[in-house]
Amino acid sequence: MSFEMTHGLFKFDFTDQHAILGVPLDAEFNDIRKRYMKIVRRLHSDTCPFEDQADKDWANQFLSKVVNPAYNMFSKEGDRKEYTLLLTAIAKRAAKEPQKPQVESATAKQLATAGNWEELYKTEVNKLSEKQYESVEQALEVINQISELNMVYLLRKENVIVSTGGGVPTHPTSVEKDSKTVNPATSVAHLPPPKKDSEMDKYCRRAQGFMDSKNFAKATLELREAQKREPKNSKCHAMLAMCYFQQGQATMAKLEMQKALASNPEEPMALEVKKKLEQPASAKTKKGDDKPAGFFASFTNLFGGKKK
């Protein structure tokens, strides 16, 4: 059996560590540790209750390759902060998308329309976690269900419309059916099937997540990898130009901006970088300096000031 998880936050090329461990998004580290130890007792080869040897092998592999890395991420403060920022960035990006994420599980659909959604969220996550690792067949299914709950929870915090499947988006704050406030012509949207992302789309989306959380160094690494696959992608060059500019590297920003505009003269982010670079001299550095005056002069790493 594979370890592939495809619902909820996993749709965003994001590993939902909370769903893997079966804990709510606001769980304290002590609670996460207790939950992890419980999963270890369930999946470790010395204590695993599964009778079938293939199931025991799967449990042991899942523990070492999926569960342990999830816990290790929470155990490091820097990783935990970065992970939290990425969660916030995903929710904010989803809020801006014209086509809102859809949910499939009954519990997620209920959460999308419930009035007491914050209380219901924790109740349902805890309920699902109790049976999460009862069998191999259930493990991935429950993880996907919890991740859908996590996605709905984040979207409702951003006051985002959530689609419950059948093409009928439900506004999270409008749980009362009032014919005076609901316009059927605008509340029903028949959404097309989601477009499958290319590898370049995935790189750019991950990079945008880092940019949203102001981690331009990591965004730069993602975009450099993307460029190896599509050296003339204008969007990639434009995003890289913005990353360099935000880090105060005006020369590199100009170079990437020119490459982007050479491929697509109308590339929006490249034009934005060009406008920033052409600001009056008073807003830039002294002659010969590559960094804008005052721009990120005191910039420190967002996750504790240490390079990774």
XYZ file of C-alpha atoms in Angstrom:
308
model
C 0.000 0.000 0.000
C 1.250 3.475 -0.879
C 1.614 6.439 1.457
C -0.112 8.873 -0.924
C -2.440 11.423 0.689
C -4.430 13.610 -1.703
C -7.262 15.439 0.106
C -7.556 18.636 2.105
C -4.308 20.544 2.540
C -2.407 17.853 0.650
C -3.969 19.299 -2.521
C -1.701 22.313 -2.068
C 1.515 20.249 -2.285
C 1.671 20.655 1.482
C 2.344 17.854 3.949
C -0.345 18.141 6.614
C 1.619 16.988 9.642
C -1.306 17.699 11.985
C -3.497 15.298 10.011
C -0.805 12.614 10.050
C -0.579 12.831 13.831
C -4.332 13.304 14.269
C -4.180 16.538 16.277
C -6.009 19.890 15.817
C -4.153 22.782 14.212
C -3.924 24.639 17.526
C -2.613 21.655 19.516
C 0.101 22.377 22.093
C 3.426 20.556 21.738
C 2.849 18.479 24.900
C -0.405 17.173 23.417
C 1.335 16.472 20.122
C 4.032 14.506 21.960
C 1.456 12.418 23.848
C -0.374 11.665 20.612
C 2.886 10.710 18.877
C 3.818 8.245 21.626
C 0.387 6.638 21.313
C 0.866 6.208 17.546
C 4.351 4.765 18.075
C 2.942 2.079 20.361
C 0.382 1.273 17.701
C 2.697 1.105 14.691
C 6.082 0.003 16.038
C 7.055 -3.521 15.033
C 7.508 -4.606 18.679
C 4.022 -3.559 19.794
C 1.941 -3.478 16.584
C -1.246 -5.557 17.063
C -1.840 -6.203 13.347
C -1.957 -9.898 12.587
C -1.023 -9.848 8.906
C 2.732 -9.523 8.314
C 2.209 -7.244 5.318
C 0.179 -4.902 7.511
C 2.903 -4.929 10.161
C 5.518 -4.074 7.530
C 3.375 -1.228 6.224
C 2.867 0.122 9.767
C 6.581 0.049 10.500
C 7.420 1.804 7.231
C 4.689 4.403 7.730
C 5.983 5.118 11.224
C 9.559 5.687 10.078
C 8.861 7.514 6.807
C 5.765 9.570 7.640
C 4.928 9.747 11.350
C 8.455 10.263 12.698
C 9.264 13.134 10.285
C 5.952 14.784 11.232
C 6.824 14.687 14.924
C 10.420 15.796 14.295
C 9.110 18.882 12.527
C 7.030 19.875 15.563
C 9.920 19.216 17.940
C 12.042 21.956 16.317
C 10.913 25.485 17.092
C 12.206 26.984 13.831
C 10.493 24.349 11.692
C 7.301 24.778 13.706
C 7.220 28.530 13.066
C 7.861 28.087 9.350
C 5.164 25.436 9.121
C 2.631 27.714 10.848
C 3.427 30.571 8.481
C 2.972 28.311 5.482
C -0.433 27.224 6.798
C -1.477 30.872 7.034
C -0.121 31.590 3.561
C -2.102 28.679 2.067
C -5.329 29.958 3.621
C -4.733 33.504 2.367
C -3.939 32.292 -1.163
C -7.051 30.111 -1.191
C -9.087 33.140 -0.136
C -7.974 34.964 -3.285
C -8.640 32.088 -5.689
C -11.827 32.471 -7.789
C -12.395 28.701 -7.642
C -12.643 27.721 -4.001
C -11.449 24.333 -2.694
C -14.066 21.610 -2.479
C -14.533 19.053 0.286
C -15.798 15.490 -0.013
C -16.168 13.984 3.464
C -19.445 14.351 5.350
C -17.694 15.765 8.425
C -15.948 18.478 6.378
C -19.220 19.424 4.673
C -20.880 19.683 8.071
C -18.051 21.879 9.347
C -18.390 24.141 6.304
C -21.923 25.132 7.309
C -21.991 24.710 11.095
C -22.603 27.675 13.365
C -20.410 26.335 16.192
C -17.658 25.390 13.751
C -14.666 25.939 16.058
C -16.013 23.605 18.722
C -17.223 21.092 16.126
C -13.797 21.073 14.453
C -11.965 19.904 17.576
C -14.662 17.372 18.407
C -14.518 15.786 14.944
C -10.702 15.714 14.785
C -10.529 14.001 18.170
C -13.228 11.536 17.107
C -11.391 10.607 13.927
C -8.027 10.312 15.661
C -9.395 7.620 17.984
C -9.831 5.217 15.065
C -7.049 6.614 12.871
C -4.622 3.710 13.149
C -6.975 0.862 13.949
C -6.174 -0.703 10.581
C -4.021 -0.114 7.534
C -7.099 0.527 5.397
C -8.336 3.246 7.732
C -5.086 5.132 8.248
C -4.866 7.052 4.966
C -8.629 7.538 4.766
C -8.749 9.161 8.208
C -5.695 11.320 7.487
C -7.414 12.638 4.354
C -10.597 13.341 6.330
C -8.731 15.219 9.064
C -6.849 17.226 6.459
C -10.160 18.269 4.894
C -11.322 19.416 8.318
C -8.064 21.347 8.697
C -8.589 23.021 5.333
C -12.177 24.023 6.139
C -11.084 25.316 9.555
C -8.411 27.539 7.997
C -10.766 28.817 5.303
C -13.487 29.633 7.787
C -10.981 31.586 9.864
C -10.334 33.622 6.699
C -14.113 33.928 6.126
C -13.797 32.103 2.799
C -16.631 30.464 0.867
C -16.308 26.688 1.018
C -17.742 24.408 -1.662
C -19.414 21.314 -0.231
C -19.221 19.313 -3.392
C -22.290 19.460 -5.739
C -21.269 22.883 -6.997
C -23.026 24.772 -4.220
C -20.637 26.998 -2.261
C -21.735 27.825 1.271
C -20.687 31.038 2.964
C -19.331 30.062 6.386
C -20.948 32.937 8.251
C -24.379 32.560 6.640
C -25.745 29.447 8.293
C -29.311 30.694 8.423
C -31.432 30.110 5.331
C -32.889 33.546 4.761
C -34.459 34.126 1.372
C -33.964 37.849 1.809
C -30.198 37.556 2.049
C -29.503 34.629 -0.273
C -29.628 35.164 -4.006
C -29.926 31.782 -5.785
C -28.514 33.288 -8.965
C -25.250 34.124 -7.250
C -25.042 31.459 -4.526
C -24.964 28.513 -6.943
C -21.784 28.050 -8.945
C -21.160 25.077 -11.196
C -17.411 24.793 -10.948
C -15.314 23.102 -13.651
C -13.065 20.216 -12.653
C -9.752 21.443 -11.217
C -6.903 21.771 -13.673
C -3.993 19.449 -13.001
C -0.916 21.441 -12.078
C 2.342 21.098 -13.977
C 5.659 20.657 -12.190
C 6.383 24.347 -12.816
C 3.050 25.322 -11.222
C 3.956 23.329 -8.141
C 7.362 24.979 -7.814
C 5.851 28.431 -8.266
C 3.088 27.744 -5.761
C 5.556 26.564 -3.131
C 7.743 29.590 -3.842
C 4.736 31.899 -3.515
C 3.990 30.347 -0.134
C 7.507 31.181 1.049
C 7.185 34.689 -0.401
C 3.870 35.202 1.400
C 5.591 34.309 4.663
C 8.542 36.606 3.816
C 11.011 33.734 3.516
C 12.540 34.961 0.260
C 15.692 32.859 0.599
C 13.714 29.601 0.462
C 11.511 30.961 -2.300
C 14.670 31.689 -4.295
C 15.842 28.087 -3.919
C 12.483 26.762 -5.185
C 12.562 29.087 -8.192
C 16.139 28.195 -9.107
C 15.110 24.544 -9.178
C 12.146 25.490 -11.352
C 14.418 27.316 -13.795
C 16.388 24.132 -14.387
C 13.214 22.650 -15.879
C 11.987 25.699 -17.788
C 14.832 28.204 -18.252
C 12.661 30.676 -20.173
C 9.556 30.680 -17.985
C 8.634 34.355 -17.597
C 6.629 33.909 -14.397
C 9.505 32.097 -12.717
C 11.987 34.823 -13.717
C 9.581 37.514 -12.497
C 9.083 35.853 -9.107
C 12.834 35.417 -8.755
C 13.303 39.098 -9.597
C 10.910 40.027 -6.813
C 12.710 37.730 -4.361
C 16.070 39.327 -5.184
C 14.593 42.807 -4.873
C 13.058 42.006 -1.503
C 16.451 40.788 -0.323
C 18.075 44.027 -1.464
C 19.905 42.505 -4.461
C 18.977 45.110 -7.067
C 21.437 43.949 -9.737
C 20.195 40.358 -9.695
C 16.602 41.606 -9.547
C 17.159 43.685 -12.688
C 18.742 40.756 -14.532
C 15.835 38.390 -13.756
C 13.298 41.133 -14.533
C 14.850 41.642 -17.987
C 14.739 37.899 -18.684
C 11.068 37.774 -17.685
C 10.114 40.706 -19.918
C 12.118 39.269 -22.811
C 9.879 36.180 -22.685
C 6.673 38.083 -21.888
C 6.671 41.912 -22.088
C 3.378 41.963 -20.133
C 4.502 39.812 -17.175
C 2.803 41.611 -14.214
C 5.315 40.872 -11.458
C 8.255 41.714 -13.711
C 6.661 45.082 -14.507
C 6.132 45.639 -10.790
C 9.820 44.961 -10.095
C 10.798 47.288 -12.945
C 8.691 50.063 -11.425
C 10.304 49.527 -8.023
C 13.795 49.585 -9.515
C 13.028 52.828 -11.343
C 12.053 54.664 -8.162
C 13.715 58.085 -7.611
C 17.346 57.995 -6.541
C 16.399 59.220 -3.066
C 14.707 55.907 -2.426
C 17.759 53.889 -3.453
C 21.281 53.453 -2.175
C 24.255 55.665 -2.679
C 26.076 55.219 -5.982
C 27.859 51.897 -6.130
C 25.771 50.275 -3.421
C 23.605 47.382 -4.602
C 20.971 47.670 -1.855
C 18.153 50.226 -1.573
C 18.709 52.693 1.275
C 16.891 51.564 4.369
C 15.255 48.647 2.540
C 15.617 45.547 4.674
C 18.657 47.158 6.308
C 17.789 45.418 9.532
C 16.275 42.350 7.874
C 16.836 39.210 9.913
C 15.820 35.687 9.167
C 12.105 35.221 9.866
C 12.646 31.972 11.726
C 15.023 32.896 14.497
C 17.760 34.650 12.533
C 19.730 31.509 11.723
C 20.553 30.348 8.243
C 19.374 26.910 7.356
